XYZ file of C-alpha atoms in Angstrom:
329
model
C 13.823 -31.232 22.503
C 14.201 -34.242 24.833
C 11.122 -35.718 23.172
C 12.821 -35.588 19.773
C 15.956 -37.209 21.207
C 13.855 -39.964 22.782
C 12.146 -40.465 19.452
C 15.400 -40.957 17.546
C 16.634 -43.410 20.182
C 13.411 -45.413 20.310
C 12.695 -45.467 16.561
C 11.878 -49.023 15.472
C 14.554 -50.931 13.551
C 13.867 -53.292 10.662
C 15.311 -56.802 10.932
C 15.970 -58.990 7.915
C 13.788 -62.050 7.313
C 14.097 -64.990 5.021
C 11.030 -63.918 3.056
C 11.062 -60.812 0.833
C 7.316 -60.372 1.401
C 7.746 -60.464 5.161
C 10.545 -57.890 4.888
C 8.322 -55.548 2.876
C 5.416 -55.940 5.325
C 7.718 -55.318 8.280
C 9.184 -52.259 6.552
C 5.703 -50.895 5.785
C 4.409 -51.475 9.333
C 7.503 -49.949 10.923
C 7.261 -46.906 8.627
C 3.613 -46.364 9.579
C 4.444 -46.807 13.261
C 7.395 -44.439 12.935
C 5.278 -41.727 11.248
C 2.508 -42.112 13.818
C 4.986 -41.844 16.694
C 6.614 -38.840 15.056
C 3.257 -37.082 14.635
C 2.402 -37.695 18.297
C 5.726 -36.196 19.394
C 5.392 -33.175 17.079
C 1.821 -32.523 18.265
C 2.971 -32.685 21.872
C 5.839 -30.310 21.082
C 3.492 -27.917 19.279
C 1.200 -27.803 22.328
C 4.183 -27.058 24.585
C 5.258 -24.236 22.269
C 1.734 -22.777 22.285
C 1.660 -23.014 26.091
C 4.971 -21.157 26.336
C 6.830 -24.116 27.884
C 9.199 -24.433 24.915
C 10.677 -21.540 22.954
C 10.277 -21.734 19.177
C 13.578 -19.910 18.671
C 15.493 -22.569 20.654
C 14.645 -25.369 18.195
C 17.012 -26.629 15.513
C 16.210 -25.884 11.865
C 14.875 -29.362 11.069
C 12.391 -29.232 13.954
C 11.319 -25.702 12.980
C 10.722 -26.882 9.419
C 8.547 -29.771 10.614
C 6.609 -27.393 12.860
C 6.004 -25.049 9.901
C 4.757 -27.950 7.754
C 2.373 -29.048 10.521
C 1.071 -25.497 10.943
C 0.464 -25.177 7.192
C -1.605 -28.372 7.251
C -3.774 -27.079 10.094
C -3.717 -23.429 9.136
C -6.776 -21.279 9.884
C -8.104 -18.689 7.453
C -6.716 -15.944 9.722
C -3.197 -17.398 9.500
C -3.389 -17.457 5.694
C -4.190 -13.763 5.308
C -2.627 -12.094 8.371
C 0.863 -11.792 9.796
C 1.141 -13.979 12.892
C 3.952 -13.891 15.467
C 4.925 -17.584 15.459
C 6.344 -17.462 18.987
C 3.629 -15.457 20.777
C 0.759 -16.212 18.316
C -0.397 -12.600 18.153
C -1.663 -10.664 15.149
C 0.901 -8.351 13.552
C 0.141 -5.215 11.472
C -0.215 -5.584 7.722
C -0.615 -8.691 5.569
C 1.871 -11.518 4.952
C 4.663 -10.870 2.461
C 4.778 -13.226 -0.514
C 7.640 -14.417 -2.671
C 7.167 -14.861 -6.410
C 5.083 -17.985 -7.047
C 3.569 -18.335 -10.508
C 1.144 -21.098 -9.495
C -0.347 -18.995 -6.700
C -0.264 -15.759 -8.713
C -2.073 -17.280 -11.710
C -4.704 -18.732 -9.386
C -5.192 -15.394 -7.619
C -5.647 -13.520 -10.903
C -8.014 -16.239 -12.142
C -10.179 -15.625 -9.067
C -10.006 -11.833 -9.317
C -11.147 -11.983 -12.957
C -13.759 -14.772 -12.758
C -15.466 -13.526 -9.605
C -16.328 -10.199 -11.264
C -18.966 -11.570 -13.720
C -20.416 -13.747 -10.923
C -20.829 -10.713 -8.675
C -22.209 -8.623 -11.570
C -24.773 -11.291 -12.566
C -25.847 -11.593 -8.952
C -26.462 -7.839 -8.789
C -28.535 -7.963 -12.003
C -30.892 -10.565 -10.526
C -32.170 -8.227 -7.788
C -34.717 -5.406 -7.787
C -32.669 -2.879 -5.811
C -35.519 -0.381 -5.381
C -37.603 -3.032 -3.599
C -34.556 -4.237 -1.691
C -33.793 -0.810 -0.231
C -37.480 -0.341 0.648
C -37.714 -3.769 2.297
C -34.795 -2.982 4.611
C -37.080 -0.575 6.492
C -40.073 -2.922 6.372
C -40.827 -5.455 9.105
C -43.429 -7.384 7.119
C -42.734 -10.624 5.266
C -39.373 -11.974 4.066
C -37.835 -9.202 1.950
C -35.382 -11.330 -0.051
C -38.157 -13.359 -1.672
C -39.914 -10.293 -3.056
C -36.754 -8.530 -4.235
C -35.331 -11.391 -6.301
C -36.219 -11.144 -10.007
C -34.195 -14.101 -11.319
C -34.125 -12.512 -14.777
C -30.605 -13.823 -15.453
C -30.725 -16.839 -13.143
C -29.650 -19.541 -15.615
C -26.688 -17.520 -16.855
C -25.793 -16.741 -13.237
C -26.115 -20.421 -12.292
C -24.017 -21.857 -15.126
C -21.257 -19.256 -14.813
C -21.073 -19.883 -11.057
C -21.104 -23.669 -11.491
C -18.380 -23.479 -14.164
C -16.217 -21.325 -11.888
C -16.415 -23.741 -8.952
C -15.799 -26.814 -11.143
C -12.773 -25.232 -12.848
C -11.366 -23.981 -9.545
C -11.957 -27.387 -7.921
C -10.031 -29.121 -10.731
C -7.301 -26.442 -10.575
C -6.716 -26.863 -6.827
C -6.865 -30.666 -7.100
C -4.283 -30.792 -9.910
C -2.070 -27.960 -8.591
C -2.590 -27.933 -4.798
C 0.379 -25.598 -4.218
C -1.633 -22.798 -5.851
C -3.374 -22.327 -2.478
C -2.215 -22.685 1.114
C -5.044 -24.947 2.302
C -6.050 -27.139 -0.669
C -8.073 -29.626 1.407
C -10.218 -26.816 2.870
C -10.810 -25.289 -0.590
C -11.725 -28.677 -2.093
C -14.208 -29.456 0.701
C -15.720 -25.962 0.440
C -16.161 -26.198 -3.345
C -17.765 -29.659 -3.173
C -20.231 -28.447 -0.520
C -20.997 -25.338 -2.595
C -21.657 -27.356 -5.770
C -24.055 -29.579 -3.817
C -25.724 -26.464 -2.387
C -26.200 -25.055 -5.914
C -28.361 -28.059 -6.854
C -31.150 -26.822 -4.555
C -31.951 -23.459 -6.228
C -31.622 -25.076 -9.658
C -34.415 -27.576 -8.883
C -36.545 -25.422 -6.548
C -37.518 -22.136 -8.158
C -38.762 -20.547 -4.924
C -35.297 -21.080 -3.358
C -33.369 -19.302 -6.121
C -33.162 -16.052 -4.200
C -31.039 -17.932 -1.634
C -28.348 -18.485 -4.261
C -28.148 -14.734 -4.767
C -27.949 -14.141 -1.020
C -25.272 -16.774 -0.438
C -23.157 -15.896 -3.484
C -22.878 -12.322 -2.218
C -20.036 -13.667 -0.046
C -17.872 -13.708 -3.178
C -17.557 -9.941 -2.818
C -15.723 -10.541 0.442
C -13.664 -13.283 -1.223
C -12.656 -10.833 -3.960
C -11.448 -8.244 -1.433
C -9.718 -11.002 0.549
C -7.649 -11.968 -2.513
C -7.162 -8.353 -3.641
C -5.842 -7.524 -0.176
C -3.005 -9.967 -0.825
C -2.415 -9.380 -4.545
C -2.247 -5.561 -4.395
C -0.095 -5.460 -1.271
C 2.533 -8.169 -1.731
C 5.004 -6.157 0.358
C 2.731 -6.704 3.362
C 2.525 -3.035 4.407
C 0.055 -2.242 7.222
C -2.859 -0.372 5.554
C -2.690 2.516 8.033
C 1.013 3.261 7.586
C 1.395 7.019 7.110
C 4.444 7.292 4.826
C 3.165 5.150 1.920
C 2.840 6.573 -1.625
C -0.517 8.345 -1.927
C -2.223 6.209 -4.608
C -0.885 2.980 -3.128
C -2.038 4.062 0.334
C -5.568 4.886 -0.889
C -5.830 1.566 -2.733
C -4.651 -0.508 0.247
C -6.902 1.360 2.699
C -9.958 1.125 0.426
C -9.517 -2.623 -0.096
C -8.987 -3.177 3.633
C -12.112 -1.145 4.569
C -14.269 -2.961 1.975
C -12.891 -6.303 3.171
C -13.948 -5.706 6.785
C -17.322 -4.198 5.817
C -18.231 -7.161 3.604
C -16.892 -9.644 6.166
C -19.115 -8.299 8.959
C -22.208 -7.549 6.855
C -22.204 -10.799 4.849
C -20.454 -13.463 6.912
C -21.563 -12.280 10.362
C -25.022 -10.825 9.616
C -26.472 -11.970 6.289
C -25.486 -15.644 6.468
C -27.006 -16.250 9.939
C -30.113 -14.329 8.847
C -30.687 -16.888 6.088
C -31.316 -19.469 8.839
C -34.028 -17.112 10.161
C -35.486 -17.009 6.646
C -35.532 -20.823 6.563
C -37.326 -20.876 9.923
C -39.950 -18.355 8.751
C -40.546 -20.353 5.577
C -41.158 -23.526 7.590
C -43.383 -21.676 10.083
C -45.511 -20.261 7.266
C -46.734 -23.797 6.479
C -46.925 -22.984 2.761
C -44.020 -25.159 1.583
C -44.602 -27.350 -1.455
C -43.525 -30.990 -1.545
C -40.181 -30.328 -3.302
C -39.494 -27.415 -0.920
C -40.076 -29.646 2.118
C -37.760 -32.257 0.605
C -34.828 -29.872 0.044
C -35.278 -27.710 3.167
C -33.392 -30.041 5.606
C -30.479 -30.420 3.162
C -30.265 -26.679 2.552
C -30.453 -25.936 6.275
C -27.650 -28.402 7.079
C -25.325 -27.143 4.330
C -25.955 -23.513 5.185
C -25.393 -24.210 8.877
C -21.959 -25.637 8.009
C -21.035 -22.408 6.203
C -22.303 -20.360 9.164
C -20.206 -22.402 11.587
C -17.110 -21.872 9.417
C -17.771 -18.120 9.319
C -18.166 -18.042 13.107
C -14.959 -20.026 13.571
C -12.942 -17.739 11.268
C -14.413 -14.628 12.906
C -13.521 -15.924 16.389
C -9.964 -16.660 15.191
C -9.698 -13.106 13.882
C -11.115 -11.546 17.069
C -8.886 -13.655 19.341
C -5.811 -12.662 17.359
C -6.803 -8.995 17.635
C -7.323 -9.371 21.405
C -3.906 -11.018 21.837
C -2.342 -8.231 19.781
C -4.038 -5.593 21.961
C -2.934 -7.338 25.168
C 0.654 -7.571 23.940
C 0.720 -3.863 23.127
C -0.786 -3.050 26.542
C 1.851 -5.153 28.318
C 4.662 -3.548 26.289
C 3.411 -0.051 27.212
C 3.057 -1.017 30.889
C 6.567 -2.475 31.014
C 7.992 0.711 29.531
C 6.491 2.969 32.213
């Protein structure tokens, strides 16, 4: 708190000048300097809170509010969809509780509805008999032979329309999501990624592989929408149907997270490597391969980062419980 006091005492003052233009320039420069100094102080304070040197509960309400705003700007995916102890930074049971917010609710229901036809069209573009057989086969690249692409153009245009509409939605109404800048960057990268399978027919199976992540996105949103009270999924005394629904969504969320984000997405990089090693790439395939590899690597890095955040939060939660049990003995 001494840092905040020092800030208020050392804040730059604006002196009057004979020229109105000079006064405006001085005001603008001092405002920028003041904001920059304030951000430096708040970042330093946030680091001290995280290190346990300053207690979050000892701050005044204005400082707490500024800390919450800063955390929202830099919020990880884990913090958006899990309860986090703000003082100890450990994962808490259940999901965050949400107040009524029409902008966010409309956006959530838009996603829950629009992702269904995208997922369904993706499923229709695969030969599932070959896919199940190829899982047990060690020869070749199974995804290439299992993709039929029978409904590719419908799948492509529906997917493209969804990302464009959602991009416009989040840009115009950023409060509909908690991290609008992250969503905007993700959607722009995805739209650029979609150009590759549209122009290179032999890469179209990769769109089906990558868009399978929308199943996990659907369960991620459903986990919030169908449990606004934030009950832990494994609470015993919940109503039966509600309990089954919450548990089923939670199980499907973790299964799709691990299988798609942690296994399937990195495996696509192996597929890229095998395609290059085969030496059978056409000219347009060689042209788009570096771009596709770079964009897909970015998505893989994001998935790794979010998974590490989730694991670290779980570890901190486990350690806190262990310490509480030990202190009670």
